mmCIF file of C-alpha atoms in Angstrom:
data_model
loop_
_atom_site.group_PDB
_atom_site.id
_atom_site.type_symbol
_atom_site.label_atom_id
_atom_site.label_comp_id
_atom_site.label_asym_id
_atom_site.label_seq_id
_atom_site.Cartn_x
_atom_site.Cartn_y
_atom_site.Cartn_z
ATOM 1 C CA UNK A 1 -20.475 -90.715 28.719
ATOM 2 C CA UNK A 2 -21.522 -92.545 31.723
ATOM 3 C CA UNK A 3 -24.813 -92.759 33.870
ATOM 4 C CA UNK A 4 -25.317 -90.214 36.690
ATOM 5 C CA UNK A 5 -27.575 -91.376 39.232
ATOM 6 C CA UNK A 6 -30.744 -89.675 39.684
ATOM 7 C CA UNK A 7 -31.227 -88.271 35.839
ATOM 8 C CA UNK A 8 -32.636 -89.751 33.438
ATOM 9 C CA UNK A 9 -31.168 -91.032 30.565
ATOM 10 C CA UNK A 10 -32.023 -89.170 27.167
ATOM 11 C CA UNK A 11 -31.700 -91.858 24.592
ATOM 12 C CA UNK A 12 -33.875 -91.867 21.564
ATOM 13 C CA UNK A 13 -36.411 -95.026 20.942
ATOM 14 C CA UNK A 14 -37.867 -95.238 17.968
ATOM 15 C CA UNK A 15 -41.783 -95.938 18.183
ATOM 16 C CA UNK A 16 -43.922 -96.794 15.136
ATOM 17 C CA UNK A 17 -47.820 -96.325 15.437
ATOM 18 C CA UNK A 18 -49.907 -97.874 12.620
ATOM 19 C CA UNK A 19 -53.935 -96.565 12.605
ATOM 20 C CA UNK A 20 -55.326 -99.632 12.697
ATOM 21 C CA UNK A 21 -58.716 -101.101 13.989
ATOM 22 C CA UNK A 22 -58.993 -103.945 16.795
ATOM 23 C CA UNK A 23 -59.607 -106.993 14.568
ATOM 24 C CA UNK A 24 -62.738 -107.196 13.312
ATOM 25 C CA UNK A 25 -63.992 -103.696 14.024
ATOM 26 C CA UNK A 26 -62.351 -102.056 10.767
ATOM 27 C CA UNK A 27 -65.952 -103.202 8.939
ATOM 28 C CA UNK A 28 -68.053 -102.985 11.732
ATOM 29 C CA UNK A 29 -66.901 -98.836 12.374
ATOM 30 C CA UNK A 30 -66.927 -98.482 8.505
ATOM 31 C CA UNK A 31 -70.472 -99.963 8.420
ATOM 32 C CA UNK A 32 -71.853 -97.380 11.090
ATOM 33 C CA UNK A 33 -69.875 -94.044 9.504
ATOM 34 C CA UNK A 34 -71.671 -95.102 5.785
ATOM 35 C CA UNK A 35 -74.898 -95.263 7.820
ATOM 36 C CA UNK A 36 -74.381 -92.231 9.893
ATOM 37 C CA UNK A 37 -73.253 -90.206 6.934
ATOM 38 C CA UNK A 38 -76.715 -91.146 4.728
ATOM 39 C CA UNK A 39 -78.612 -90.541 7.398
ATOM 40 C CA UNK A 40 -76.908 -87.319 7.739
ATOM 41 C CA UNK A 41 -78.173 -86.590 3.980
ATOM 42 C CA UNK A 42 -81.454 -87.025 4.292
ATOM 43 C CA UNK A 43 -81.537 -85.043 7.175
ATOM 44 C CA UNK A 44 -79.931 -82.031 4.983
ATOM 45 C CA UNK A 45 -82.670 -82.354 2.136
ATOM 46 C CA UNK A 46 -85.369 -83.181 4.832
ATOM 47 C CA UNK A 47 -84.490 -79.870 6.034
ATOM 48 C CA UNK A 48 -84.116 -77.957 2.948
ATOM 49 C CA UNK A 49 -87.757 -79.240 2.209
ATOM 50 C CA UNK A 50 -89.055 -78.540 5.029
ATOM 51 C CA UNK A 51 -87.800 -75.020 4.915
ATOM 52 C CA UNK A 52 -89.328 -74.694 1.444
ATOM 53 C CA UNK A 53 -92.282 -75.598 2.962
ATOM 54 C CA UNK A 54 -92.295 -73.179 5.338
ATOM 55 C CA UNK A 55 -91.344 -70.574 3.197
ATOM 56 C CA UNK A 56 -94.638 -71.507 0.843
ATOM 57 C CA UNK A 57 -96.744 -71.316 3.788
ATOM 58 C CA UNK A 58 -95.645 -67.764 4.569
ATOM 59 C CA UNK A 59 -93.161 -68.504 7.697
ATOM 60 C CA UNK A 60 -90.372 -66.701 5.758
ATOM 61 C CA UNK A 61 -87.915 -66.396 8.714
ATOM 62 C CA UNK A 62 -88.214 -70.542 10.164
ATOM 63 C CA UNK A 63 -88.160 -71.173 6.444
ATOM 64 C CA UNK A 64 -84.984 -69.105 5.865
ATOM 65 C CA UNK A 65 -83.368 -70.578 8.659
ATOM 66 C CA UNK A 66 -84.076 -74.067 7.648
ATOM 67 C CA UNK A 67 -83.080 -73.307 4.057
ATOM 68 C CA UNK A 68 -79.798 -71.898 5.711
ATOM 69 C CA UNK A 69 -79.119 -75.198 7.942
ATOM 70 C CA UNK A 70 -79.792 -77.426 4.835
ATOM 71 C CA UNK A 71 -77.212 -75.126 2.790
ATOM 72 C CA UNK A 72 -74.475 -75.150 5.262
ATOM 73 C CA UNK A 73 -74.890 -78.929 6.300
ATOM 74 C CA UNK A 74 -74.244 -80.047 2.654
ATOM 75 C CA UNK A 75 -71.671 -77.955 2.258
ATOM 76 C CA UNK A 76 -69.999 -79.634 5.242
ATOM 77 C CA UNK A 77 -71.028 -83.204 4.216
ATOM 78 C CA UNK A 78 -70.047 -82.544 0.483
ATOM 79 C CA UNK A 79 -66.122 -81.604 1.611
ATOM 80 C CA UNK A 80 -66.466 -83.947 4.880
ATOM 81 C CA UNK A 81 -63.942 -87.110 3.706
ATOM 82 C CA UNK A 82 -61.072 -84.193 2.359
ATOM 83 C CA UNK A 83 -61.644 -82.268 6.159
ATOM 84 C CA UNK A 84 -61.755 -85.690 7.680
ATOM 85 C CA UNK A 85 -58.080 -86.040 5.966
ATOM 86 C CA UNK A 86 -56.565 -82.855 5.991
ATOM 87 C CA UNK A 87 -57.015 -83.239 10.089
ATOM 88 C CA UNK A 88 -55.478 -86.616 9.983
ATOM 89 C CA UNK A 89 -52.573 -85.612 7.782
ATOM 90 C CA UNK A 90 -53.536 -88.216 5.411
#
């Protein structure tokens, strides 16, 4: 089959992506998500404390809303690394 001018050829090329880092960024990235994801822990059982707080000081509602938030963010954090992969395809 020949070329036609003006159309463009549809010829397959294979292209191979690897997910990998810039050198020397891998640890630096790796570093920050451990931080980011303690941090992200203390903030969940800062939160369910301070919602049992409130509740023990009467607020019931802000205190059930806290208590809620704490509840819901560790469930999140607790399955984040298997959603983290499952949207990856890893």
């Amino acid at each position: 089959m020949g070329h036609v001018p003006g159309t463009l050829s549809m010829q397959s090329i294979p292209i191979t992506v690897t997910p990998t880092p810039p050198p020397g960024i891998g640890g630096a990235v790796s570093t920050m998500l451990s931080w980011l994801y303690w941090i992200a822990w203390v903030a969940v059982v800062g939160a369910g404390l301070f919602g049992g707080f409130k509740i023990a000081t009467g607020d019931y509602e802000g205190g059930k809303k806290y208590l809620g938030g704490a509840i819901v963010g560790a469930i999140i954090l607790a399955f984040l690394w298997a959603l983290i992969g499952g949207l990856l395809g890893s």
